[in-house]
Amino acid sequence: MKTKILVFTSCFLISLSSCISVRLVPDYSEAIETQIIETQKQNEKLYIELLEQPQEKRTYNSVSDKYLEVESNINSILFQYQTREKNEDFVKMAKLLKDNFLQYKKEHKDKKTLNDGEIAVYIAFINGFWQPLLTAEKALKNIKN
C-alpha cells in the first residue's frame, strides 16, 4: 500500500511540475525594441552629422536640440523598463546607457567642440551600451516563441 501511495504521489508531482512554468524574465515588447533601434539611429546620426562639419562648427549649441531628443527617448525607454515586471537587469542597462550618454553630452558642452577622434570614441562607446540592450530585448522575443 505504501508503495502504491509513493508511486501515485511521485506521478502526481511529476505531472504537476510539468504544468508549472516559472518566468524569470519580462515579456517581449516590440514597441521597446523598435524604440531602441530608432533611438540608437538618432544617437549615431547626431555624431555622424558632427563629423560632417568642420571642427570649429561642431559646437554643442549647434546640436543641443538633437541631444535633448535622444536623451528624451532614452528616458522613455528607461521609464518603460521601470514599469515592466521582472525587469531589473534591463533597468540597469538602460541606466548605464543614460549615464554614459549624459557624460558624453556634458563633455561636448564643456569642450565646446569635438575632434574626429573624440566623436569616433563616443560612437564606439555608446554603441557598446546600445547593443546589449537591443540583444537582450531580442532574446525575449526568442523566449516567447
mmCIF file with all atom_site columns, C-alpha atoms in Angstrom, residues 22-108:
data_model
loop_
_atom_site.group_PDB
_atom_site.id
_atom_site.type_symbol
_atom_site.label_atom_id
_atom_site.label_alt_id
_atom_site.label_comp_id
_atom_site.label_asym_id
_atom_site.label_entity_id
_atom_site.label_seq_id
_atom_site.pdbx_PDB_ins_code
_atom_site.Cartn_x
_atom_site.Cartn_y
_atom_site.Cartn_z
_atom_site.occupancy
_atom_site.B_iso_or_equiv
_atom_site.pdbx_formal_charge
_atom_site.auth_seq_id
_atom_site.auth_comp_id
_atom_site.auth_asym_id
_atom_site.auth_atom_id
_atom_site.pdbx_PDB_model_num
ATOM 1  C CA . VAL A 1 22  ? 8.097  29.987 -13.901 1.00 0.00 ? 22  VAL A CA 1
ATOM 2  C CA . ARG A 1 23  ? 9.147  33.077 -15.852 1.00 0.00 ? 23  ARG A CA 1
ATOM 3  C CA . LEU A 1 24  ? 12.112 34.965 -14.500 1.00 0.00 ? 24  LEU A CA 1
ATOM 4  C CA . VAL A 1 25  ? 12.322 37.456 -17.372 1.00 0.00 ? 25  VAL A CA 1
ATOM 5  C CA . PRO A 1 26  ? 9.934  40.139 -18.616 1.00 0.00 ? 26  PRO A CA 1
ATOM 6  C CA . ASP A 1 27  ? 7.688  39.735 -21.624 1.00 0.00 ? 27  ASP A CA 1
ATOM 7  C CA . TYR A 1 28  ? 8.989  40.842 -25.020 1.00 0.00 ? 28  TYR A CA 1
ATOM 8  C CA . SER A 1 29  ? 7.916  44.273 -26.248 1.00 0.00 ? 29  SER A CA 1
ATOM 9  C CA . GLU A 1 30  ? 8.054  45.040 -29.953 1.00 0.00 ? 30  GLU A CA 1
ATOM 10 C CA . ALA A 1 31  ? 7.442  48.721 -29.165 1.00 0.00 ? 31  ALA A CA 1
ATOM 11 C CA . ILE A 1 32  ? 10.504 48.895 -26.911 1.00 0.00 ? 32  ILE A CA 1
ATOM 12 C CA . GLU A 1 33  ? 12.651 47.031 -29.443 1.00 0.00 ? 33  GLU A CA 1
ATOM 13 C CA . THR A 1 34  ? 11.608 49.488 -32.158 1.00 0.00 ? 34  THR A CA 1
ATOM 14 C CA . GLN A 1 35  ? 12.276 52.458 -29.889 1.00 0.00 ? 35  GLN A CA 1
ATOM 15 C CA . ILE A 1 36  ? 15.752 51.135 -29.034 1.00 0.00 ? 36  ILE A CA 1
ATOM 16 C CA . ILE A 1 37  ? 16.590 50.765 -32.739 1.00 0.00 ? 37  ILE A CA 1
ATOM 17 C CA . GLU A 1 38  ? 15.244 54.209 -33.650 1.00 0.00 ? 38  GLU A CA 1
ATOM 18 C CA . THR A 1 39  ? 16.916 55.993 -30.737 1.00 0.00 ? 39  THR A CA 1
ATOM 19 C CA . GLN A 1 40  ? 20.261 54.314 -31.428 1.00 0.00 ? 40  GLN A CA 1
ATOM 20 C CA . LYS A 1 41  ? 19.972 55.537 -35.030 1.00 0.00 ? 41  LYS A CA 1
ATOM 21 C CA . GLN A 1 42  ? 19.255 59.082 -33.810 1.00 0.00 ? 42  GLN A CA 1
ATOM 22 C CA . ASN A 1 43  ? 22.215 58.882 -31.461 1.00 0.00 ? 43  ASN A CA 1
ATOM 23 C CA . GLU A 1 44  ? 24.598 57.697 -34.157 1.00 0.00 ? 44  GLU A CA 1
ATOM 24 C CA . LYS A 1 45  ? 23.229 60.219 -36.671 1.00 0.00 ? 45  LYS A CA 1
ATOM 25 C CA . LEU A 1 46  ? 23.984 63.011 -34.195 1.00 0.00 ? 46  LEU A CA 1
ATOM 26 C CA . TYR A 1 47  ? 27.659 62.037 -34.124 1.00 0.00 ? 47  TYR A CA 1
ATOM 27 C CA . ILE A 1 48  ? 27.895 61.341 -37.868 1.00 0.00 ? 48  ILE A CA 1
ATOM 28 C CA . GLU A 1 49  ? 26.436 64.776 -38.609 1.00 0.00 ? 49  GLU A CA 1
ATOM 29 C CA . LEU A 1 50  ? 29.062 66.297 -36.329 1.00 0.00 ? 50  LEU A CA 1
ATOM 30 C CA . LEU A 1 51  ? 31.780 64.501 -38.309 1.00 0.00 ? 51  LEU A CA 1
ATOM 31 C CA . GLU A 1 52  ? 30.452 66.114 -41.495 1.00 0.00 ? 52  GLU A CA 1
ATOM 32 C CA . GLN A 1 53  ? 31.018 69.590 -40.065 1.00 0.00 ? 53  GLN A CA 1
ATOM 33 C CA . PRO A 1 54  ? 34.351 71.379 -39.853 1.00 0.00 ? 54  PRO A CA 1
ATOM 34 C CA . GLN A 1 55  ? 35.686 71.015 -36.305 1.00 0.00 ? 55  GLN A CA 1
ATOM 35 C CA . GLU A 1 56  ? 35.097 74.662 -35.385 1.00 0.00 ? 56  GLU A CA 1
ATOM 36 C CA . LYS A 1 57  ? 31.371 74.282 -36.216 1.00 0.00 ? 57  LYS A CA 1
ATOM 37 C CA . ARG A 1 58  ? 30.883 71.161 -34.070 1.00 0.00 ? 58  ARG A CA 1
ATOM 38 C CA . THR A 1 59  ? 29.629 73.157 -31.127 1.00 0.00 ? 59  THR A CA 1
ATOM 39 C CA . TYR A 1 60  ? 27.306 71.764 -28.517 1.00 0.00 ? 60  TYR A CA 1
ATOM 40 C CA . ASN A 1 61  ? 24.828 74.577 -29.195 1.00 0.00 ? 61  ASN A CA 1
ATOM 41 C CA . SER A 1 62  ? 24.565 73.599 -32.861 1.00 0.00 ? 62  SER A CA 1
ATOM 42 C CA . VAL A 1 63  ? 23.205 70.148 -31.911 1.00 0.00 ? 63  VAL A CA 1
ATOM 43 C CA . SER A 1 64  ? 21.739 70.684 -28.429 1.00 0.00 ? 64  SER A CA 1
ATOM 44 C CA . ASP A 1 65  ? 18.197 70.014 -29.690 1.00 0.00 ? 65  ASP A CA 1
ATOM 45 C CA . LYS A 1 66  ? 19.336 66.637 -31.062 1.00 0.00 ? 66  LYS A CA 1
ATOM 46 C CA . TYR A 1 67  ? 20.993 65.764 -27.757 1.00 0.00 ? 67  TYR A CA 1
ATOM 47 C CA . LEU A 1 68  ? 17.721 66.587 -25.976 1.00 0.00 ? 68  LEU A CA 1
ATOM 48 C CA . GLU A 1 69  ? 15.700 64.433 -28.362 1.00 0.00 ? 69  GLU A CA 1
ATOM 49 C CA . VAL A 1 70  ? 17.986 61.422 -27.879 1.00 0.00 ? 70  VAL A CA 1
ATOM 50 C CA . GLU A 1 71  ? 18.020 61.975 -24.105 1.00 0.00 ? 71  GLU A CA 1
ATOM 51 C CA . SER A 1 72  ? 14.227 62.156 -24.044 1.00 0.00 ? 72  SER A CA 1
ATOM 52 C CA . ASN A 1 73  ? 13.960 58.871 -25.947 1.00 0.00 ? 73  ASN A CA 1
ATOM 53 C CA . ILE A 1 74  ? 16.464 57.183 -23.630 1.00 0.00 ? 74  ILE A CA 1
ATOM 54 C CA . ASN A 1 75  ? 14.381 58.408 -20.670 1.00 0.00 ? 75  ASN A CA 1
ATOM 55 C CA . SER A 1 76  ? 11.285 56.924 -22.307 1.00 0.00 ? 76  SER A CA 1
ATOM 56 C CA . ILE A 1 77  ? 12.976 53.536 -22.745 1.00 0.00 ? 77  ILE A CA 1
ATOM 57 C CA . LEU A 1 78  ? 14.138 53.637 -19.120 1.00 0.00 ? 78  LEU A CA 1
ATOM 58 C CA . PHE A 1 79  ? 10.639 54.560 -17.930 1.00 0.00 ? 79  PHE A CA 1
ATOM 59 C CA . GLN A 1 80  ? 9.088  51.659 -19.849 1.00 0.00 ? 80  GLN A CA 1
ATOM 60 C CA . TYR A 1 81  ? 11.625 49.290 -18.356 1.00 0.00 ? 81  TYR A CA 1
ATOM 61 C CA . GLN A 1 82  ? 10.952 50.583 -14.846 1.00 0.00 ? 82  GLN A CA 1
ATOM 62 C CA . THR A 1 83  ? 7.226  49.864 -15.230 1.00 0.00 ? 83  THR A CA 1
ATOM 63 C CA . ARG A 1 84  ? 7.646  46.336 -16.632 1.00 0.00 ? 84  ARG A CA 1
ATOM 64 C CA . GLU A 1 85  ? 7.752  43.388 -14.232 1.00 0.00 ? 85  GLU A CA 1
ATOM 65 C CA . LYS A 1 86  ? 10.888 41.241 -13.802 1.00 0.00 ? 86  LYS A CA 1
ATOM 66 C CA . ASN A 1 87  ? 12.977 43.897 -15.481 1.00 0.00 ? 87  ASN A CA 1
ATOM 67 C CA . GLU A 1 88  ? 15.762 44.783 -13.037 1.00 0.00 ? 88  GLU A CA 1
ATOM 68 C CA . ASP A 1 89  ? 18.608 43.860 -15.403 1.00 0.00 ? 89  ASP A CA 1
ATOM 69 C CA . PHE A 1 90  ? 17.122 45.876 -18.256 1.00 0.00 ? 90  PHE A CA 1
ATOM 70 C CA . VAL A 1 91  ? 16.709 48.891 -15.963 1.00 0.00 ? 91  VAL A CA 1
ATOM 71 C CA . LYS A 1 92  ? 20.399 48.641 -15.006 1.00 0.00 ? 92  LYS A CA 1
ATOM 72 C CA . MET A 1 93  ? 21.458 48.504 -18.664 1.00 0.00 ? 93  MET A CA 1
ATOM 73 C CA . ALA A 1 94  ? 19.262 51.473 -19.573 1.00 0.00 ? 94  ALA A CA 1
ATOM 74 C CA . LYS A 1 95  ? 20.626 53.489 -16.630 1.00 0.00 ? 95  LYS A CA 1
ATOM 75 C CA . LEU A 1 96  ? 24.196 52.776 -17.754 1.00 0.00 ? 96  LEU A CA 1
ATOM 76 C CA . LEU A 1 97  ? 23.276 53.924 -21.249 1.00 0.00 ? 97  LEU A CA 1
ATOM 77 C CA . LYS A 1 98  ? 21.685 57.097 -19.912 1.00 0.00 ? 98  LYS A CA 1
ATOM 78 C CA . ASP A 1 99  ? 24.565 57.892 -17.547 1.00 0.00 ? 99  ASP A CA 1
ATOM 79 C CA . ASN A 1 100 ? 27.154 57.499 -20.287 1.00 0.00 ? 100 ASN A CA 1
ATOM 80 C CA . PHE A 1 101 ? 25.126 59.450 -22.837 1.00 0.00 ? 101 PHE A CA 1
ATOM 81 C CA . LEU A 1 102 ? 24.802 62.296 -20.330 1.00 0.00 ? 102 LEU A CA 1
ATOM 82 C CA . GLN A 1 103 ? 28.543 62.142 -19.645 1.00 0.00 ? 103 GLN A CA 1
ATOM 83 C CA . TYR A 1 104 ? 29.349 62.474 -23.373 1.00 0.00 ? 104 TYR A CA 1
ATOM 84 C CA . LYS A 1 105 ? 26.810 65.283 -23.693 1.00 0.00 ? 105 LYS A CA 1
ATOM 85 C CA . LYS A 1 106 ? 28.407 67.145 -20.768 1.00 0.00 ? 106 LYS A CA 1
ATOM 86 C CA . GLU A 1 107 ? 31.901 66.634 -22.179 1.00 0.00 ? 107 GLU A CA 1
ATOM 87 C CA . HIS A 1 108 ? 30.779 68.085 -25.507 1.00 0.00 ? 108 HIS A CA 1
#
